[in-house]
Coordinates of C-alpha atoms in Angstrom, one line a residue:
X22 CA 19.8 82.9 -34.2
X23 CA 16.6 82.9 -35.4
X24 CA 13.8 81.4 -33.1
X25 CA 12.0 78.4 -35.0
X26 CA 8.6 80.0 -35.2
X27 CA 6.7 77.2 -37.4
X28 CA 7.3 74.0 -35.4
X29 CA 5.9 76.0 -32.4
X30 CA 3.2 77.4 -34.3
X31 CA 2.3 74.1 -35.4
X32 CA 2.7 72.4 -32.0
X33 CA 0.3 74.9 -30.8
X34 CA -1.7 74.5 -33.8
X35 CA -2.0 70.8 -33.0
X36 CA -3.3 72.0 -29.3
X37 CA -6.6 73.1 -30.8
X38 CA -9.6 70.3 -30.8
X39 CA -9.6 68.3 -34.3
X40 CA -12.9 69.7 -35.5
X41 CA -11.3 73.0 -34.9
X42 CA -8.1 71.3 -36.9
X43 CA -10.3 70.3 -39.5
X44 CA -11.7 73.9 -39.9
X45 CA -8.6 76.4 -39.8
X46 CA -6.8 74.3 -42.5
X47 CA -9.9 74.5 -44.7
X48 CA -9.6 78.1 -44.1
X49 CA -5.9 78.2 -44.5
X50 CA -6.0 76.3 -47.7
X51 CA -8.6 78.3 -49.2
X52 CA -6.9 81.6 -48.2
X53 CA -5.6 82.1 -51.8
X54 CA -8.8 81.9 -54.2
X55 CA -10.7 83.9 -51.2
X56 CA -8.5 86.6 -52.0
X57 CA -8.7 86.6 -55.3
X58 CA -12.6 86.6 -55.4
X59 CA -12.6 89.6 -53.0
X60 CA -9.9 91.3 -55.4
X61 CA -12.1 90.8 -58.4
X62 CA -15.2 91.8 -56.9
X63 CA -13.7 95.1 -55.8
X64 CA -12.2 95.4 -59.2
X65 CA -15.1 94.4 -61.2
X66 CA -17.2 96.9 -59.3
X67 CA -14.8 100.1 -60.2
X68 CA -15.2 98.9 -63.5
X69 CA -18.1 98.4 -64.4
X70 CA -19.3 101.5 -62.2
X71 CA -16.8 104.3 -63.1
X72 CA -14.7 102.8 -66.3
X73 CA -17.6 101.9 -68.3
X74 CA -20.3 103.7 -67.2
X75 CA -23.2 101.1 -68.1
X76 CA -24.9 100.9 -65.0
X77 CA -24.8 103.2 -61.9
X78 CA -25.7 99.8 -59.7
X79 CA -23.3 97.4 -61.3
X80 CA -24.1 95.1 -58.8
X81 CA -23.9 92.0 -61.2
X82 CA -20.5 92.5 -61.8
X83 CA -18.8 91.6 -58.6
X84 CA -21.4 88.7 -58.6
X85 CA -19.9 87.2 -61.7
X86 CA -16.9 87.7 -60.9
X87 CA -17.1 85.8 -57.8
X88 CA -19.1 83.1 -59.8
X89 CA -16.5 82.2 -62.3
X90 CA -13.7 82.3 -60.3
X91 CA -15.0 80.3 -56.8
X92 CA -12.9 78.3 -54.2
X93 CA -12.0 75.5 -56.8
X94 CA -9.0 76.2 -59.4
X95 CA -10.4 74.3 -62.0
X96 CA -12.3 75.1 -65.1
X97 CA -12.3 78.8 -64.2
X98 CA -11.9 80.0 -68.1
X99 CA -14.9 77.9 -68.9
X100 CA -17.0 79.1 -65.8
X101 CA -16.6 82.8 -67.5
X102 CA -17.9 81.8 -70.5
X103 CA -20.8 79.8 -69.0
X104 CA -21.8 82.4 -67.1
X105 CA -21.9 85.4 -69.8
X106 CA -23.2 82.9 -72.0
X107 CA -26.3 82.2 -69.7
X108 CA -26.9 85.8 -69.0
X109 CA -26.8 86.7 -72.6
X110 CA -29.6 84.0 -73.4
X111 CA -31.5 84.7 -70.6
X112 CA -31.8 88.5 -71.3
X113 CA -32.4 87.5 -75.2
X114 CA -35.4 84.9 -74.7
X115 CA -37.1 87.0 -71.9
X116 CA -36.8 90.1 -73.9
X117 CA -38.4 88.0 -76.7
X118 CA -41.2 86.3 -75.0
X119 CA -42.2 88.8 -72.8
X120 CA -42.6 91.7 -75.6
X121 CA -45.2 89.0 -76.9
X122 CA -46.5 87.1 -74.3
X123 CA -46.4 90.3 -71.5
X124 CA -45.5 89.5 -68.0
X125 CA -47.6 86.8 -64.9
X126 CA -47.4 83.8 -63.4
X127 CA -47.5 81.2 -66.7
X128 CA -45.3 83.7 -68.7
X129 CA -42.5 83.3 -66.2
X130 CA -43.2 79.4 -65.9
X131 CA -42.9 79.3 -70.1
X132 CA -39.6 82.1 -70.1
X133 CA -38.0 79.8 -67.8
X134 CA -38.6 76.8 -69.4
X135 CA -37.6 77.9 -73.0
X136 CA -34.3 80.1 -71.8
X137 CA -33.2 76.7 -69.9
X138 CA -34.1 74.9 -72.9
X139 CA -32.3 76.9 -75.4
X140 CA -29.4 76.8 -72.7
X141 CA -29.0 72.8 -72.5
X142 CA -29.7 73.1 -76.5
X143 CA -26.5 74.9 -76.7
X144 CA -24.2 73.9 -74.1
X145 CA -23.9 71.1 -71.8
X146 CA -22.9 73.1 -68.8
X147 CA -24.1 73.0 -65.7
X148 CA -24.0 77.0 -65.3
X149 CA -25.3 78.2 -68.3
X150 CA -29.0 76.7 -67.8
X151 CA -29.1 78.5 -64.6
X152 CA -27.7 82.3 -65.4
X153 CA -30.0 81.6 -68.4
X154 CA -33.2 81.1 -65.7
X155 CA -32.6 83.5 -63.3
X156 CA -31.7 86.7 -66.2
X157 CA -34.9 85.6 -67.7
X158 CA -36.9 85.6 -64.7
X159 CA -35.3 89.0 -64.2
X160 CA -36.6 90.2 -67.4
X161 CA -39.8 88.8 -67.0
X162 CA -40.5 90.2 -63.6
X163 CA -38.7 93.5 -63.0
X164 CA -37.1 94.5 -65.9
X165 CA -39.0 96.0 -68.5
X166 CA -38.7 94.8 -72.0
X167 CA -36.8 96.3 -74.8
X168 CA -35.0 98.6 -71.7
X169 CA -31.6 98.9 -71.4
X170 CA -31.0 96.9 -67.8
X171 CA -30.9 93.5 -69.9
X172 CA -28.3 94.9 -72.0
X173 CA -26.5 96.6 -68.5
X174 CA -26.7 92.9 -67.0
X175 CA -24.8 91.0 -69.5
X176 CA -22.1 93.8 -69.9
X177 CA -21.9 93.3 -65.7
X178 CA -21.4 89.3 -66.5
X179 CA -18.7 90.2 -69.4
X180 CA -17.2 92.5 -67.1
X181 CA -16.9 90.3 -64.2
X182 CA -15.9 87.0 -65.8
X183 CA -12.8 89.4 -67.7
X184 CA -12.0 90.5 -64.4
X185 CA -11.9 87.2 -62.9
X186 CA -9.8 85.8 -65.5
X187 CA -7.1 88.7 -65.1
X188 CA -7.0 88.6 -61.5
X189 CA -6.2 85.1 -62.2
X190 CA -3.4 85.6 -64.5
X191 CA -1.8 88.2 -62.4
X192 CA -2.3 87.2 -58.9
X193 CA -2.4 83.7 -58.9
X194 CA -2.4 80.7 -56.6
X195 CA 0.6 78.7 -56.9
X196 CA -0.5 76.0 -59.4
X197 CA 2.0 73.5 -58.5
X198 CA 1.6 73.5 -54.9
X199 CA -1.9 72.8 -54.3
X200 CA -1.3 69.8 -56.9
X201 CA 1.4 68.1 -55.6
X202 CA 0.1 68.7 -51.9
X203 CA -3.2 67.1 -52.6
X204 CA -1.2 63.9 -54.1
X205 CA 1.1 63.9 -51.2
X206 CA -2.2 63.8 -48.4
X207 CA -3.3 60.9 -50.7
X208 CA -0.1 58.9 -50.7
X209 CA 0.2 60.0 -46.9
X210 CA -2.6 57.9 -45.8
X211 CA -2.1 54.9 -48.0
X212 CA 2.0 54.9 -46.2
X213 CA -0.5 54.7 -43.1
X214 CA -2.8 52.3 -44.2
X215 CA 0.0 49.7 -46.0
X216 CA 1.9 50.1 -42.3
X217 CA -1.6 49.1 -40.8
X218 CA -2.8 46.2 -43.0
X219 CA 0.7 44.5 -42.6
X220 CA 0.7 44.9 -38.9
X221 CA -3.0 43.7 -39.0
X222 CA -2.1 40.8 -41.1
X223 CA 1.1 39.8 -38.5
X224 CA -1.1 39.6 -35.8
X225 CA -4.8 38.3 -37.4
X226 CA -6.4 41.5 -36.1
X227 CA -9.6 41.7 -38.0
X228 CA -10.4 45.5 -36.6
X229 CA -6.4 46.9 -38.0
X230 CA -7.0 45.0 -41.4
X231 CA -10.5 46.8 -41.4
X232 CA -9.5 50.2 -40.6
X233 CA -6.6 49.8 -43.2
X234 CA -9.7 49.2 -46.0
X235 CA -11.6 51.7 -44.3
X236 CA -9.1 54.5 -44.2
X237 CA -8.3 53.2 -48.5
X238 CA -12.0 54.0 -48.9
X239 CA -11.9 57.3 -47.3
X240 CA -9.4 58.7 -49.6
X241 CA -11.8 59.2 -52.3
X242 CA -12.9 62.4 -52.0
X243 CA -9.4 63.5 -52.3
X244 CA -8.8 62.0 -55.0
X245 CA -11.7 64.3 -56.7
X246 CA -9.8 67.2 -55.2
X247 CA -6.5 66.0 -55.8
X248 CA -7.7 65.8 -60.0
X249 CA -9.6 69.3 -59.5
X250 CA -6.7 70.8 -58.2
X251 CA -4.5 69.2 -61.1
X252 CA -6.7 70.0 -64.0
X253 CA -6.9 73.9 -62.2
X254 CA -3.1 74.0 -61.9
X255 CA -3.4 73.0 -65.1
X256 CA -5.3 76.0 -66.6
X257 CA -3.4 78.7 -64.4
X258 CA -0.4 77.9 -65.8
X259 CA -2.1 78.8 -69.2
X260 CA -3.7 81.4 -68.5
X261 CA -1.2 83.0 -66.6
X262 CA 2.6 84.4 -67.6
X263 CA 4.1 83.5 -64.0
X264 CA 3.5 80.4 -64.6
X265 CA 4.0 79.6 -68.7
X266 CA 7.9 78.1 -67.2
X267 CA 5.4 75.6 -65.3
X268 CA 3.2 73.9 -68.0
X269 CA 5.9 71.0 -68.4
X270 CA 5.8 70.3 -65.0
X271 CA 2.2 70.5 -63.9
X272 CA 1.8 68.2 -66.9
X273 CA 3.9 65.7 -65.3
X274 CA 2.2 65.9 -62.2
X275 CA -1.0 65.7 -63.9
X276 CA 0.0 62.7 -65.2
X277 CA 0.2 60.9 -61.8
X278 CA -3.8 61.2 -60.8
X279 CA -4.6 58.1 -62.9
X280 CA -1.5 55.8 -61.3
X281 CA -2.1 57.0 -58.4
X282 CA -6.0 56.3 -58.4
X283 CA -5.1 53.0 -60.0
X284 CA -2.6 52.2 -56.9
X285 CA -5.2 53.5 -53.9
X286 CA -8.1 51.3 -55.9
X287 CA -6.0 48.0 -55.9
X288 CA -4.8 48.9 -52.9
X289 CA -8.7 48.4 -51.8
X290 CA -8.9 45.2 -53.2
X291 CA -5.8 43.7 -51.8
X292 CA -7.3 44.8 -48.1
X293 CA -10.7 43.4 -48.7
X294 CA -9.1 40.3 -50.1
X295 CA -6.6 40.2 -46.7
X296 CA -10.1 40.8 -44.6
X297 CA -11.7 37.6 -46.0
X298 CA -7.9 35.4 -45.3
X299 CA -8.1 36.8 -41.3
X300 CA -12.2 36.7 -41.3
X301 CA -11.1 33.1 -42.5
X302 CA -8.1 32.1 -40.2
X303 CA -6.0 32.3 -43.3
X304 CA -1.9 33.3 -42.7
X305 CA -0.2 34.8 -44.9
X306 CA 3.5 34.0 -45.7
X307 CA 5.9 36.2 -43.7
X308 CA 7.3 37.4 -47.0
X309 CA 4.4 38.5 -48.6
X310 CA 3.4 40.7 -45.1
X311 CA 6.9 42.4 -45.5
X312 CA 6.4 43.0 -48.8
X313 CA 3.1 44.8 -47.9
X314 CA 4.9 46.5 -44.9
X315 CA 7.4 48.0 -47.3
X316 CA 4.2 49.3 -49.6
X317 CA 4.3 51.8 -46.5
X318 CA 8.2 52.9 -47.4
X319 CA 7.6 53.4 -51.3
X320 CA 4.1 55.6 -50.3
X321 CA 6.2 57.8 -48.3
X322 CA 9.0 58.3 -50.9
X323 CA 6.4 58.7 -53.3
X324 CA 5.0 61.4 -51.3
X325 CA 8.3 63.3 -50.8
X326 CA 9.0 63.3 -54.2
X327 CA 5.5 64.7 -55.1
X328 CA 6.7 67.5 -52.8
X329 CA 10.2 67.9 -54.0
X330 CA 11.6 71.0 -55.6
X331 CA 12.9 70.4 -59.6
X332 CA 16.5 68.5 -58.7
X333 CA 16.0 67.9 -55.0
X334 CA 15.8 64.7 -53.3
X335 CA 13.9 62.4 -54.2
X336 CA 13.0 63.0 -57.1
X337 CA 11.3 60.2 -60.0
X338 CA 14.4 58.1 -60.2
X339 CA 15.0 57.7 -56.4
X340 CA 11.5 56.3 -55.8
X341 CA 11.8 54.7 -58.5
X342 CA 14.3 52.3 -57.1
X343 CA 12.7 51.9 -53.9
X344 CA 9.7 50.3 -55.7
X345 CA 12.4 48.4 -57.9
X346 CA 13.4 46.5 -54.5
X347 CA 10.2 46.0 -54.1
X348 CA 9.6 44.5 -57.3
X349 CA 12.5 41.9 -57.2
X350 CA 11.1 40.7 -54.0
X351 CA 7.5 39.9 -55.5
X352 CA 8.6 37.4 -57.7
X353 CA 5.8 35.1 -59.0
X354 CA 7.6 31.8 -57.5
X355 CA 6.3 33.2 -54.0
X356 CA 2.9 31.9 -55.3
X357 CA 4.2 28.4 -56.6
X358 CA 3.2 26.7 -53.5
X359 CA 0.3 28.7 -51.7
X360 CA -3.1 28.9 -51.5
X361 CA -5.6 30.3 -54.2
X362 CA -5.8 33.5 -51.8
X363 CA -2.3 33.6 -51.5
X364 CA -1.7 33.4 -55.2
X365 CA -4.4 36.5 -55.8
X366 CA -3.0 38.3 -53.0
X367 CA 0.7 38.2 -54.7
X368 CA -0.9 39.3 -58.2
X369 CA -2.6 42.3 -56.8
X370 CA 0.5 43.2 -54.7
X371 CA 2.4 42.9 -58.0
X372 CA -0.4 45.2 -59.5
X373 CA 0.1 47.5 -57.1
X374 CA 4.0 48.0 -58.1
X375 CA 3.1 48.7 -61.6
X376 CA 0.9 51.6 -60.5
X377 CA 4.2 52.4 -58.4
X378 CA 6.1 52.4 -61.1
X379 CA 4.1 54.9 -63.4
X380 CA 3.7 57.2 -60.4
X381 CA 7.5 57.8 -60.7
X382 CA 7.0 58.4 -64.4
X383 CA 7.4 55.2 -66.3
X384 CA 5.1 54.1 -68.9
X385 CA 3.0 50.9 -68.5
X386 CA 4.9 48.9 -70.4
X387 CA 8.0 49.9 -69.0
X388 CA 6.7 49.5 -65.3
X389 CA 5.6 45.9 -66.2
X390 CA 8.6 45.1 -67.9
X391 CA 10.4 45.8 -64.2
X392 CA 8.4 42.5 -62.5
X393 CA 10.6 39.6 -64.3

């Protein structure tokens, strides 16, 4: 029998302070692209040294390498090309200027200027402008003009941002994976906060209906990650043949970021709405609380089927009819006799289920269609 190594490697992981926590699953999490930027540098380095021959120093190569692949998956393909692109107008408007103008203080401050210029002309890239500054500065300080070393650097960046690009397609990082995890985390902690606004709302605690809006708010920044990751999986499963099977399904994946975003930004709204009811001695019904407390039940199927394998359990129609139940019980008479408050609070619960609904996959008419 085989010992269960990973729930006691977890339990002992969960030993550790939280700030330590925080900082090995960082680590662990960016284990993948960290590899691959160390394989490409390596590999763009043999290159560009002993393949091609351009430069005996090819230290620019691992350099872009690094550069257009980074720790995010996302727009790596157009990193490359922002990058070489850059270099290549750096070298040509320094070469340019400084044959004319010669080399000092104010010809680096007018070589700058103009190479960033041309850059933001041409692109609207954050990374070309700045590869177009610093190859220019190059040229305008050390490198002498009309030499070859301009020409060396923006074979380097070619070099590199190939490299990166094929180290991508060959070795990559899951695409899937780091999609539907990020989803899951964000669903995760609404299934927390929905369990912690409806037991702040049974018992009028002001603080729990709080730290339910509060820990709603905090889930922004995963969001951002959570549509990164998406776009990135994205673009790895173009770019790369293990993964060509995969383009239907990241799409559908993808496809969840707005819903979801929707459901965590209404969510927001239905807290600070409960806040001002408790801040105001309001009660809700009974009803409408369980109907909230059960938001916590469709979160967490949610979540598992963001993390379900293609024909495993849950999958889109099983959480879908977990939100169905849902749906049937938020039925607009609940509002025929309650407050204003009341009546806003049922709408944006009922908002809440459509977003639900197109999580699983439905469109927005169908999911409204579901709320008779």
């Amino acid at each position: 029998m085989i010992s269960p190594i990973r729930p006691r490697l977890h339990a002992w992981f969960l030993t550790f302070p939280a700030i330590l926590q925080t900082r090995l699953r960082r680590l662990w999490l960016s284990g993948g692209p960290i590899l691959q930027c160390a394989v490409a540098a390596g590999l763009a380095w043999w290159v560009a040294s002993m393949v091609t021959g351009t430069n005996p120093a090819p230290f620019f190569a691992p350099i872009a390498a690094v550069v257009s692949l980074g720790l995010s998956l996302g727009k790596r393909w157009r990193r490359s090309v922002e990058l070489v692109g850059g270099v290549v107008i750096g070298i040509l408007v320094g070469d340019l200027l400084v044959r004319q103008i010669g080399s000092g203080t104010w010809q680096v401050v007018v070589v700058v200027a103009l190479a960033m210029a041309t850059a933001v002309f041409l692109d609207d890239g954050p990374l070309v402008p700045m590869q177009a500054a610093s190859s220019a500065t190059l040229v305008a300080t050390l490198l002498p003009p009309g030499g070859t070393a301009g020409f060396s650097r923006a074979v380097d960046a070619l070099i590199g941002g190939v490299i990166g690009l094929i180290v991508v397609a060959v070795f990559p990082v899951n695409p899937a994976h780091r999609a539907r995890r990020d989803a899951a985390g964000v669903l995760t902690t609404m299934r927390d906060a929905a369990w912690r606004l409806a037991d702040g709302l049974r018992n009028a605690d002001e603080d729990e209906v709080f730290g339910a809006l509060e820990d709603a708010r905090a889930t922004q920044g995963a969001i951002t990650q959570m549509r990164a990751d998406m776009g990135g999986g994205q673009e790895v499963s173009r770019i790369s043949p293990l993964y060509w099977r995969s383009r239907e399904r990241l799409e559908r994946i993808s496809e969840t970021a707005d819903p979801i975003d929707n459901a965590v930004r209404n969510f927001r709204v239905l807290s600070r709405r409960a806040l001002s009811m408790v801040e105001r001695g309001e009660q809700l019904s009974e009803e409408v609380i369980e109907i909230i407390s059960d938001f916590g039940y469709a979160f967490d199927i949610l979540r598992a089927m963001m993390m379900a394998d293609p024909g495993d359990f849950p999958d889109q129609s099983d959480a879908a009819k977990v939100v169905r139940r849902i749906g049937r019980r938020a039925k607009r008479s609940l509002a025929d006799e309650a407050s204003m408050a009341e009546t806003a609070t049922v709408a944006q619960i009922r908002s809440i289920i459509v977003d639900m609904f197109m999580i699983c996959g439905l469109k927005r008419t169908s999911a409204l269609a579901q709320l008779r």
